[in-house]
C-alpha atoms as a printed R data frame, in Angstrom:
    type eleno elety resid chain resno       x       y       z
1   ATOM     1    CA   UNK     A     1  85.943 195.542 347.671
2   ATOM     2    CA   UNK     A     2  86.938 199.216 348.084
3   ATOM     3    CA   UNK     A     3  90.641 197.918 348.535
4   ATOM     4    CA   UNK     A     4  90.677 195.874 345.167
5   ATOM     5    CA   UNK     A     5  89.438 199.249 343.329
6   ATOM     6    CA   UNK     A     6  91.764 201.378 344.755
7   ATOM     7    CA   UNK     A     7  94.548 198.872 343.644
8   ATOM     8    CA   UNK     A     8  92.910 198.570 340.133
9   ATOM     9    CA   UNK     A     9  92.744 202.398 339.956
10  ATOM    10    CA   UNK     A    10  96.659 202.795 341.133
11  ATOM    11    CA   UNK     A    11  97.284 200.050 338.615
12  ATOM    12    CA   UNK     A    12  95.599 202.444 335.678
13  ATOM    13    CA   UNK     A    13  97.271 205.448 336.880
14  ATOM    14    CA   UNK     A    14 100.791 203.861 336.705
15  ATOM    15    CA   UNK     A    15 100.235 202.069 333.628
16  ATOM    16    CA   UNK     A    16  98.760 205.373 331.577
17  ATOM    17    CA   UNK     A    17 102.176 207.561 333.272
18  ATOM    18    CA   UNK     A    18 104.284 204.598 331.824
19  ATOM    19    CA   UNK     A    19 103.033 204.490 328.134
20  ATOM    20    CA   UNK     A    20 102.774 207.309 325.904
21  ATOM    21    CA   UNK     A    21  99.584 208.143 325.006
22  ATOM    22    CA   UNK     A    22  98.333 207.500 321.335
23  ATOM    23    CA   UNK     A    23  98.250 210.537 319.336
24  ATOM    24    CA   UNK     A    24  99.508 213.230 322.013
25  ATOM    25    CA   UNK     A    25 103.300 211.613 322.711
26  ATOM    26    CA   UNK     A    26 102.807 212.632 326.372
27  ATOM    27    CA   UNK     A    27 106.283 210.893 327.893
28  ATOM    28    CA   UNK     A    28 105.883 209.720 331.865
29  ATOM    29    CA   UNK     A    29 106.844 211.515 334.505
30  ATOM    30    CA   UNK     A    30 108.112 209.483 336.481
31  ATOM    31    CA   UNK     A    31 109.167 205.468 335.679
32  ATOM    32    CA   UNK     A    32 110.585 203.143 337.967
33  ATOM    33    CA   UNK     A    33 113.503 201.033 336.565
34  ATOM    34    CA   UNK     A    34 114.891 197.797 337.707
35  ATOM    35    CA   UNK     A    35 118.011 198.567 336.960
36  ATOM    36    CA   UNK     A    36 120.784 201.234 338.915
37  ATOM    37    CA   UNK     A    37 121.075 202.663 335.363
38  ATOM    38    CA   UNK     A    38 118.891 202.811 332.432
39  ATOM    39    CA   UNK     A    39 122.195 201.806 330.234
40  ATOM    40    CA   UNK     A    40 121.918 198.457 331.694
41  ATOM    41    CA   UNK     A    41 124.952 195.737 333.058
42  ATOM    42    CA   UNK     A    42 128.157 196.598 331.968
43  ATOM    43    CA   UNK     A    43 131.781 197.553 333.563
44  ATOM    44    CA   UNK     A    44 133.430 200.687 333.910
45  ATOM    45    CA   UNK     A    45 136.630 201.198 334.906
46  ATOM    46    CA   UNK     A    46 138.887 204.395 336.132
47  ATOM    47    CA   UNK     A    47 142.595 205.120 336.490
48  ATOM    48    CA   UNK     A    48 144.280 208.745 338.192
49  ATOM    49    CA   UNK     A    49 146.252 210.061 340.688
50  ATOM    50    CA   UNK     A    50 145.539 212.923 343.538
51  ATOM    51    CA   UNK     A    51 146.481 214.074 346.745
52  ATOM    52    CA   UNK     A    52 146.477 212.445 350.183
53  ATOM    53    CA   UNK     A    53 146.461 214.417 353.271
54  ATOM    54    CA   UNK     A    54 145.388 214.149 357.046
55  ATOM    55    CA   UNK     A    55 146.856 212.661 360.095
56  ATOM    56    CA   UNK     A    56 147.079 209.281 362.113
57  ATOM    57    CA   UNK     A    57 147.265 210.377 365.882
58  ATOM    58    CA   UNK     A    58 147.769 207.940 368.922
59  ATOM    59    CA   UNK     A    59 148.037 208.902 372.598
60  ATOM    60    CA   UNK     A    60 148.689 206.908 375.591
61  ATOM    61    CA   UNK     A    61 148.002 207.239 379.157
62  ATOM    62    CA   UNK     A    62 145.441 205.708 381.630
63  ATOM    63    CA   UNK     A    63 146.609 202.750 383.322
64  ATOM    64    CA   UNK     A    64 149.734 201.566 383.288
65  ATOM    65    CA   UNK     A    65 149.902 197.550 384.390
66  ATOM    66    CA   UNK     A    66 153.818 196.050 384.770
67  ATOM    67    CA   UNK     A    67 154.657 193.034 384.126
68  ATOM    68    CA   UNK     A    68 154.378 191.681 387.479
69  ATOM    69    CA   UNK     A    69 150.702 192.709 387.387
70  ATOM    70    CA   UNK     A    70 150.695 195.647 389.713
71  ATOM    71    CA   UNK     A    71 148.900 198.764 387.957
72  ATOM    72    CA   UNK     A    72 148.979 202.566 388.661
73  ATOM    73    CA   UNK     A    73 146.902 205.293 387.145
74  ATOM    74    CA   UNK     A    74 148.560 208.316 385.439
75  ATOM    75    CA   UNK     A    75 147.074 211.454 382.972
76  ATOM    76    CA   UNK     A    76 145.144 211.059 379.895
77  ATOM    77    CA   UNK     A    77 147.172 211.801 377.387
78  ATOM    78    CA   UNK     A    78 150.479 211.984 379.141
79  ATOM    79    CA   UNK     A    79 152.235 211.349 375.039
80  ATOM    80    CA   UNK     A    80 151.007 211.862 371.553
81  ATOM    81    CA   UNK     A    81 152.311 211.207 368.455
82  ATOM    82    CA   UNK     A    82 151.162 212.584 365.488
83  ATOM    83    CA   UNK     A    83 152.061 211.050 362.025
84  ATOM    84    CA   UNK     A    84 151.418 213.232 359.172
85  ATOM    85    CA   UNK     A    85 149.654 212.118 355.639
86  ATOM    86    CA   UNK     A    86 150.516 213.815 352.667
87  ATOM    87    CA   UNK     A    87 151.794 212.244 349.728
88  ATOM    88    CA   UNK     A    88 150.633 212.032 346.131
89  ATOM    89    CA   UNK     A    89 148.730 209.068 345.224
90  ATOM    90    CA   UNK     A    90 147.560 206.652 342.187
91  ATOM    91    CA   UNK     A    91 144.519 204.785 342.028
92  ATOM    92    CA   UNK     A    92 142.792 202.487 339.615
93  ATOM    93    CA   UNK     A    93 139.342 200.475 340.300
94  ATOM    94    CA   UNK     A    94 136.126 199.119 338.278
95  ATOM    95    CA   UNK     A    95 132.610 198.762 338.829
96  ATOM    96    CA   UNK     A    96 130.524 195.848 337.113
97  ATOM    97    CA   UNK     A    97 127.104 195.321 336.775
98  ATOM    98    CA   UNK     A    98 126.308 191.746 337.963
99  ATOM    99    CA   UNK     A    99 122.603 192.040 337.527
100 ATOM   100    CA   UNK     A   100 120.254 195.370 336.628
101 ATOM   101    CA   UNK     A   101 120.128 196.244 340.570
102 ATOM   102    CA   UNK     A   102 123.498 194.469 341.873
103 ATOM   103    CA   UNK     A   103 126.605 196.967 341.475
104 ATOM   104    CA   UNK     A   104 130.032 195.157 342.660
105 ATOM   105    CA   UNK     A   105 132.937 197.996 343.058
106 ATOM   106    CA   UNK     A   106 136.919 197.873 343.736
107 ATOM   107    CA   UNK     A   107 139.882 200.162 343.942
108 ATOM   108    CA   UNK     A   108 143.671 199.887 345.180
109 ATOM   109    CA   UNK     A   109 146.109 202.800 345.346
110 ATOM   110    CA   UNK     A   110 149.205 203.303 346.615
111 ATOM   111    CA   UNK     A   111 151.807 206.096 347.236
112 ATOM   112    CA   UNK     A   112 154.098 208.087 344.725
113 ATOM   113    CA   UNK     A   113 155.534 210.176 346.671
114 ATOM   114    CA   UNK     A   114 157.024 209.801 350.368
115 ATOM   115    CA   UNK     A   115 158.061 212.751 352.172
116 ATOM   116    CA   UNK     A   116 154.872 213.673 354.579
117 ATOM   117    CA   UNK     A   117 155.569 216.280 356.599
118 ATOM   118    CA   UNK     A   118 156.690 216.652 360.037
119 ATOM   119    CA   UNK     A   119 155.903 214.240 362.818
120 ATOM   120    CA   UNK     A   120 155.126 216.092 366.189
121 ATOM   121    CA   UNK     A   121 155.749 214.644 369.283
122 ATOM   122    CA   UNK     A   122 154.144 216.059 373.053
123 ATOM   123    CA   UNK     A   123 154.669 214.393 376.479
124 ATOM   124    CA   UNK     A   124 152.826 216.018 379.816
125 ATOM   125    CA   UNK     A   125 154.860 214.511 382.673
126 ATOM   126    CA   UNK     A   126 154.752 217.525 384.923
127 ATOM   127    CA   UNK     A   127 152.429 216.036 388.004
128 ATOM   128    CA   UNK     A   128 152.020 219.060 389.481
129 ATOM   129    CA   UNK     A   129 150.555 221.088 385.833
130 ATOM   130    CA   UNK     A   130 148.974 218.063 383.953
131 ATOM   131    CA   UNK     A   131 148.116 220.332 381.184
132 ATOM   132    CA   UNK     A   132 151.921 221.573 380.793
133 ATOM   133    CA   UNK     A   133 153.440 220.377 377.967
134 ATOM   134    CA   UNK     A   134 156.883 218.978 379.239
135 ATOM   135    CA   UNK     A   135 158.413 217.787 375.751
136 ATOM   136    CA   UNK     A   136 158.063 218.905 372.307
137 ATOM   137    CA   UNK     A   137 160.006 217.285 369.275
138 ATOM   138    CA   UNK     A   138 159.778 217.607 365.712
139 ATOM   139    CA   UNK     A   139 161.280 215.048 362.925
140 ATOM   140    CA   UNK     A   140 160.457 214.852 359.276
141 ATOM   141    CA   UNK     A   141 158.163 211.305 358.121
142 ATOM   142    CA   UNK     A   142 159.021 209.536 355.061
143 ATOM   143    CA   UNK     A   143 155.622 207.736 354.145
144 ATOM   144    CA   UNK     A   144 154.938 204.891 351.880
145 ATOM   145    CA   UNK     A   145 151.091 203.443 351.962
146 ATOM   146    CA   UNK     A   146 148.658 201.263 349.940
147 ATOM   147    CA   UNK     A   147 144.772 200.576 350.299
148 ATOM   148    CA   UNK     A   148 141.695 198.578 348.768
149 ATOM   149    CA   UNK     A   149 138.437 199.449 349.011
150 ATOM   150    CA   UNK     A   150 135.452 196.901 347.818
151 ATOM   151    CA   UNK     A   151 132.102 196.703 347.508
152 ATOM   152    CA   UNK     A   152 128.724 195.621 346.620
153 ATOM   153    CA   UNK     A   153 125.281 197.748 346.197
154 ATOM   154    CA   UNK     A   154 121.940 196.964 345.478
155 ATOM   155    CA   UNK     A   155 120.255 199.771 343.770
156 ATOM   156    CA   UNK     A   156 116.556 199.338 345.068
157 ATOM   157    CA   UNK     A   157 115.479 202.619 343.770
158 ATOM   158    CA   UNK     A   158 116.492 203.666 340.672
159 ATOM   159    CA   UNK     A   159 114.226 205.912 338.171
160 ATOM   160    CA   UNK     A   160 113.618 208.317 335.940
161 ATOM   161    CA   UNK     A   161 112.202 211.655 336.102
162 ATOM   162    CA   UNK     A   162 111.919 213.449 333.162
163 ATOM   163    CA   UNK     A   163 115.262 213.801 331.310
164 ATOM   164    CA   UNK     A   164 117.383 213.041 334.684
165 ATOM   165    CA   UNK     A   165 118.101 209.034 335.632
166 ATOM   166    CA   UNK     A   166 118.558 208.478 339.754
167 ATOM   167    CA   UNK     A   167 118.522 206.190 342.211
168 ATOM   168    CA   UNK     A   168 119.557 205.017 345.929
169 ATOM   169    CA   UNK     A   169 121.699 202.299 347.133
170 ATOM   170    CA   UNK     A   170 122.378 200.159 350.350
171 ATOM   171    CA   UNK     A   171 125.744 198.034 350.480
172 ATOM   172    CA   UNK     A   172 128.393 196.376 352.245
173 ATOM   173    CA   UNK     A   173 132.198 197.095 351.832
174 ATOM   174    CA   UNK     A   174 135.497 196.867 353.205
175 ATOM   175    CA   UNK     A   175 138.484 199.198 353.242
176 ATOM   176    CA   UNK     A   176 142.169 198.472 354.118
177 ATOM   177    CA   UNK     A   177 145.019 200.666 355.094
178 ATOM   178    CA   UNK     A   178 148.674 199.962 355.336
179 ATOM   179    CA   UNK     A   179 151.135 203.045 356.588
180 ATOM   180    CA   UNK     A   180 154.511 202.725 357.040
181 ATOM   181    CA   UNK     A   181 156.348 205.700 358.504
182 ATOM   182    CA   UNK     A   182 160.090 206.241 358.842
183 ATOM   183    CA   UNK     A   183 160.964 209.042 361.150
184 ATOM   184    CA   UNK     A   184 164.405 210.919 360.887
185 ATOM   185    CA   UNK     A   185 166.053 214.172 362.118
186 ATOM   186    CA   UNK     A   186 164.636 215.184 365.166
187 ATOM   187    CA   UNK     A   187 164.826 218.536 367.017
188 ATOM   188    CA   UNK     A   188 163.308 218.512 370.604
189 ATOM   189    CA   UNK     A   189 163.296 221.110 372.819
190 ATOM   190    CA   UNK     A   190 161.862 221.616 376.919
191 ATOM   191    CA   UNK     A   191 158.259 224.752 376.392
192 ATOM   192    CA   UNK     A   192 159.214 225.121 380.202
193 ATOM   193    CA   UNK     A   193 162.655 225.829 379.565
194 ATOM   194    CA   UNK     A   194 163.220 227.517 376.681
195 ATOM   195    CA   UNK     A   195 167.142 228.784 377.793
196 ATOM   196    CA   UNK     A   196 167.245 224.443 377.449
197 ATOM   197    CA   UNK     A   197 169.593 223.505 374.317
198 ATOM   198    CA   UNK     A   198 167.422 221.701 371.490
199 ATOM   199    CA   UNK     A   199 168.393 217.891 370.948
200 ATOM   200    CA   UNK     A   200 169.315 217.357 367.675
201 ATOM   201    CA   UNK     A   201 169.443 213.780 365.852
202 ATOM   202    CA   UNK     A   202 170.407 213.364 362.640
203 ATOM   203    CA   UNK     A   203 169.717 210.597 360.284
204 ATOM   204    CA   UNK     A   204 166.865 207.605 361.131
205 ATOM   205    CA   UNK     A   205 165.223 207.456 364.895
206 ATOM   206    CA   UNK     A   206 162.409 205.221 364.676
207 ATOM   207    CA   UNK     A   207 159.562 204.151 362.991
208 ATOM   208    CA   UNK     A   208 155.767 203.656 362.733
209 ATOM   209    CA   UNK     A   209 153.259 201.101 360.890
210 ATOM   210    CA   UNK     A   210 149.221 200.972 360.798
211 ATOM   211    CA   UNK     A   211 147.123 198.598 359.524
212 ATOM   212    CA   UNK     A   212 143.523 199.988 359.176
213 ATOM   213    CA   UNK     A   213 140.659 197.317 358.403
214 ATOM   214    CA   UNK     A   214 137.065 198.523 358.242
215 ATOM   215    CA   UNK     A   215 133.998 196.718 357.137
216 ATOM   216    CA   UNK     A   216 131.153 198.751 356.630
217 ATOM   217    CA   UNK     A   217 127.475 199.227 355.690
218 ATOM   218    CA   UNK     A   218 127.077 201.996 353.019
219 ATOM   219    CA   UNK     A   219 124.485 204.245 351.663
220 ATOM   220    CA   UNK     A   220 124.875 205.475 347.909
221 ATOM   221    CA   UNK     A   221 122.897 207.821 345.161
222 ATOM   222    CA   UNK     A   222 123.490 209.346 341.873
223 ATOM   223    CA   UNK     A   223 122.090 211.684 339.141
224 ATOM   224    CA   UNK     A   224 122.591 211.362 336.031
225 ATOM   225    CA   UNK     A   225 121.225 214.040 333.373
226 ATOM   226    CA   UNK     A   226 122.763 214.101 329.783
227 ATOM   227    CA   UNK     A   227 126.582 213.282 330.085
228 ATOM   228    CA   UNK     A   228 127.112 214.428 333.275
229 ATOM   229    CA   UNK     A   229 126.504 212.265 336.611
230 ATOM   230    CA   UNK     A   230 127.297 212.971 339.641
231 ATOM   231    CA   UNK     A   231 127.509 210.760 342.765
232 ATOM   232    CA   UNK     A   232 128.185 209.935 346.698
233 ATOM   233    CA   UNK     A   233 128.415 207.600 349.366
234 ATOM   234    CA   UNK     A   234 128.615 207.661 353.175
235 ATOM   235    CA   UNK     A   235 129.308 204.605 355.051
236 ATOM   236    CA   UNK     A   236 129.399 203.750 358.849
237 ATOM   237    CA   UNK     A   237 131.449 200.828 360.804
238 ATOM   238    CA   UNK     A   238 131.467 200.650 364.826
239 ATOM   239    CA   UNK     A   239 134.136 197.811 364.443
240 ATOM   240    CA   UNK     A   240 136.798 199.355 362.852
241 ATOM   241    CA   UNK     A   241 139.896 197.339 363.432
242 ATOM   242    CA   UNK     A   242 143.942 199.433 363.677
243 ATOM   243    CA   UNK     A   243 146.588 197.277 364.871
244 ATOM   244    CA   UNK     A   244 150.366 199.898 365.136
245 ATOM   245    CA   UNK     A   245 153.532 199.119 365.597
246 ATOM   246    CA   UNK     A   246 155.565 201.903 366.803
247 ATOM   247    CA   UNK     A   247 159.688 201.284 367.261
248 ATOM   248    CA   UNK     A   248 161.170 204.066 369.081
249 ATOM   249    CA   UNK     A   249 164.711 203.687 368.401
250 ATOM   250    CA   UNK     A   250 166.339 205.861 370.581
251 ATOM   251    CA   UNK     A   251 164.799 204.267 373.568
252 ATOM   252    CA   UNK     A   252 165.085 200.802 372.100
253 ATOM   253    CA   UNK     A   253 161.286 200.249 373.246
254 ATOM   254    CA   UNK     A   254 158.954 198.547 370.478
255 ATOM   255    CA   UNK     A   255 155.037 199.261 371.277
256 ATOM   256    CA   UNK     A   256 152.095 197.733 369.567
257 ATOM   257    CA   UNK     A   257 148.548 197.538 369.704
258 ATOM   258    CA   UNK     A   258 145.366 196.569 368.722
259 ATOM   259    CA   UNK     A   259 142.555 198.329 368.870
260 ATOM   260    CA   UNK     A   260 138.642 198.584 367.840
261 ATOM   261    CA   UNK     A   261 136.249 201.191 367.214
262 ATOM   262    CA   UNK     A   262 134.165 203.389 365.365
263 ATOM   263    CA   UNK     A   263 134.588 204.828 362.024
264 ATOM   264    CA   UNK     A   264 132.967 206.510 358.923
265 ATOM   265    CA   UNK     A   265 133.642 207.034 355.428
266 ATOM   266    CA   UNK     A   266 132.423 209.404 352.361
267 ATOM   267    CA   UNK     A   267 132.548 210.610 348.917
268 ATOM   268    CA   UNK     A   268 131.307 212.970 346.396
269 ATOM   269    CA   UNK     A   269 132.548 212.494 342.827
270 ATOM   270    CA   UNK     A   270 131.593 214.537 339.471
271 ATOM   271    CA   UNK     A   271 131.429 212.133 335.724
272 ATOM   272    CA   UNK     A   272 131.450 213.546 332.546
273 ATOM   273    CA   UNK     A   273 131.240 211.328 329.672
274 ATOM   274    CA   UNK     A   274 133.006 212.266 326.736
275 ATOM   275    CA   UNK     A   275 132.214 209.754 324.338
276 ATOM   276    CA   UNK     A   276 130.137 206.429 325.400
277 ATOM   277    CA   UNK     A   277 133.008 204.812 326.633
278 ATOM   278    CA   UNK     A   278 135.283 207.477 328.090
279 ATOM   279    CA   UNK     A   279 134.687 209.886 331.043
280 ATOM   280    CA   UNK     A   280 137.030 212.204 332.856
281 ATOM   281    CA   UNK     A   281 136.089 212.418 336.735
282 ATOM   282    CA   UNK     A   282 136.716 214.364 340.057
283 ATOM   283    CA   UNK     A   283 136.456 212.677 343.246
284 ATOM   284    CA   UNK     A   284 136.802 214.010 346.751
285 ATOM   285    CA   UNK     A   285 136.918 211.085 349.184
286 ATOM   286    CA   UNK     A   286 137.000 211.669 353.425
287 ATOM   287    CA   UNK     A   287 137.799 209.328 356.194
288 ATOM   288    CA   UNK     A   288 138.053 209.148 359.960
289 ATOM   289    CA   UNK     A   289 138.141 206.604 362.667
290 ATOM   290    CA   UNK     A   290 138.610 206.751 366.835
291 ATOM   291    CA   UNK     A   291 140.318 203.212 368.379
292 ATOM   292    CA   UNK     A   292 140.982 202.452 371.513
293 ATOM   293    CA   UNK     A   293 143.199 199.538 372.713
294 ATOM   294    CA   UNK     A   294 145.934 198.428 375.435
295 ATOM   295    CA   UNK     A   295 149.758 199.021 374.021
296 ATOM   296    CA   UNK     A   296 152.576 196.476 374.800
297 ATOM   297    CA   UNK     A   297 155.956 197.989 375.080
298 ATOM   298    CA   UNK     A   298 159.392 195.824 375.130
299 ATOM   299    CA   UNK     A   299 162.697 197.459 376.143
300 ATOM   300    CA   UNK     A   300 165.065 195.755 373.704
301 ATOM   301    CA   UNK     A   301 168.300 197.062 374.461
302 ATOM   302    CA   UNK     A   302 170.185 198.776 377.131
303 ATOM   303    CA   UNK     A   303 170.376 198.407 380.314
304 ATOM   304    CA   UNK     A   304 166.593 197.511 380.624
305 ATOM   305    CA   UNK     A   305 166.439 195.111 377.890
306 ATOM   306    CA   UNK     A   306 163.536 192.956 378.484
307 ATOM   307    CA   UNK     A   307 161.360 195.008 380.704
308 ATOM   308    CA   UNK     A   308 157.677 195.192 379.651
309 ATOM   309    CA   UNK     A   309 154.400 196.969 380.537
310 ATOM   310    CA   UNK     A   310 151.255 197.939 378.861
311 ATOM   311    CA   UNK     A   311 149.544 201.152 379.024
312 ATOM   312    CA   UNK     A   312 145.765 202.810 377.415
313 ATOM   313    CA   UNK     A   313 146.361 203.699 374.135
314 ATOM   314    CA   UNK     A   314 143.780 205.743 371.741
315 ATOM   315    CA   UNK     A   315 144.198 206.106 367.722
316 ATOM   316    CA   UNK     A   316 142.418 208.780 365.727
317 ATOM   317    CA   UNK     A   317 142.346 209.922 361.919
318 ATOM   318    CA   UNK     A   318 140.934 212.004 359.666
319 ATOM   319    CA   UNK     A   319 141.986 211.800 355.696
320 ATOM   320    CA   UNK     A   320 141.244 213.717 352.545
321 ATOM   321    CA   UNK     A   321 141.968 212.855 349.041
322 ATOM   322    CA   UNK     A   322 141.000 214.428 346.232
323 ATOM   323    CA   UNK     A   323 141.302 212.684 342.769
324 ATOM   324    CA   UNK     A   324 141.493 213.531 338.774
325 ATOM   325    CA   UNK     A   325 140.709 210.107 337.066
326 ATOM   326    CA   UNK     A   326 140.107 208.943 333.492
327 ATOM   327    CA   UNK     A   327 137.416 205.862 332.901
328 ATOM   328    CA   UNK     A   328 136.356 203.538 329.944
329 ATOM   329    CA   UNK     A   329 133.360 201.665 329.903
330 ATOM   330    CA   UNK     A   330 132.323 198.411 327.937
């Protein structure tokens, strides 16, 4: 009994904050909505360009396992390459209301510009000083890239308090990656022999590819107050998938790998509507990931054309972009 009046007093209580009250025109307070926005279904879509930066970083080391199965353990790292992002982008995507709570999203972008920045190259062979650096190159990276990103949210609490509309999210997505590096004009030079003559190569030595694929579980929000709405995300994966391909050309030794792992995702992003149907928008997107797999390597040329082996091999990233986008909704 003292459980149905307590529910039949809640009942009251939300139904008096929800209704404006005859002759006073108190408004609620606060109003739960069934909908992620109190404009209802409907699709927006966006269109800009920004700027890409950040790294994709692999080292090897470990154990290294020949092809006649015997194994031997060396330093972790004893190489690293790291390939450098930062290019100019353009992106486009839409968002659609299927239902008042279910939000489906997409995006692709891809590369404008190509020249990245400079590729840096380390090997620690000394095994008597594992933490001397032995070899040091630099060579500038040509990059061209494209990516998707998709998803779906359920907005299970949106609302209204006072003049500001809000609400949470939980969804599922998927991002993918492809990088293609070329790598030309290298300088290397010897830290622990610096009277050592740099090696100089000009033109093309090699190049790199990446293939990022990470499903993930997301949690969203946004405010909305007036014309202005501002928004975020952060999502979480401990499957990431990054499968490289890395064809060192001077050697004539082609190494790839898969590898699995953690990785993580986020975004802030700033709306202002202009009219009803068009908005101008900054974004500021982040993303990072940690792999590890076992590389194959192929000697295919030269006097050791054929021999293989396979060796630890770890892939890190982080990335930044920050965007300037235009959107109509209808």
């Amino acid at each position: 009994v003292k459980m149905r009046s307590y529910l039949v007093a809640v009942v009251a209580i939300v139904s008096l904050c929800s209704s404006p009250v005859m002759g006073q025109g108190v408004a609620p307070v606060v109003s739960f909505q069934m909908g992620g926005s109190s404009k209802g279904p409907g699709v927006q879509t966006w269109a800009g360009a920004g700027y890409w930066s950040g790294h994709v970083t692999y080292q090897i080391g470990g154990t290294v396992t020949e092809s006649d199965g015997t194994s031997e353990e060396t330093r972790f790292p004893v190489s690293e390459l790291q390939w450098p992002i930062g290019v100019w982008v353009f992106t486009a995507g839409a968002e659609a209301a299927l239902t008042e709570n279910l939000e489906l999203r997409g995006s692709a972008s891809f590369s404008l510009t190509t020249d990245s920045g400079t590729m840096q190259d380390s090997d620690w062979d000394d095994e008597t000083d594992a933490g001397l650096k032995t070899i040091y190159s630099e060579s500038r990276a040509d990059l061209s890239a494209w990516g998707l990103d998709v998803d779906c949210r359920y907005w299970f609490v949106p609302c209204r308090t006072g003049a500001d509309d809000w609400g949470l999210a939980a969804g599922i997505g998927y991002l993918h990656q492809q990088m293609n590096w070329d790598d030309h004009d290298l300088d290397q030079w010897y830290p622990p022999e610096p009277e050592k003559p740099h090696d100089i190569v000009a033109g093309r030595i090699g190049s790199y590819e990446a293939t990022v694929r990470i499903p993930y579980i997301e949690l969203a929000g946004k405010l909305t107050r007036g014309r202005l709405q501002v928004s975020g995300m952060a999502g979480v994966t401990p499957v990431a998938s990054v499968s490289d391909r890395d064809d060192h050309m001077l050697r004539q030794i082609l190494a790839t790998t898969d590898a699995l792992g953690p990785a993580w995702k986020g975004s802030v992003a700033l709306r202002y509507d202009i009219t009803k149907q068009l908005s101008v928008s900054l974004s500021l997107d982040a993303l990072g990931f940690f792999v590890q797999g076992t590389e194959k390597d192929l000697v295919y040329g030269g006097e050791d054309a054929g021999e293989r082996w396979e060796i630890d091999h770890e892939i890190t990233s982080s990335q930044v972009r920050g965007l300037v986008m235009a959107g109509y909704g209808f």
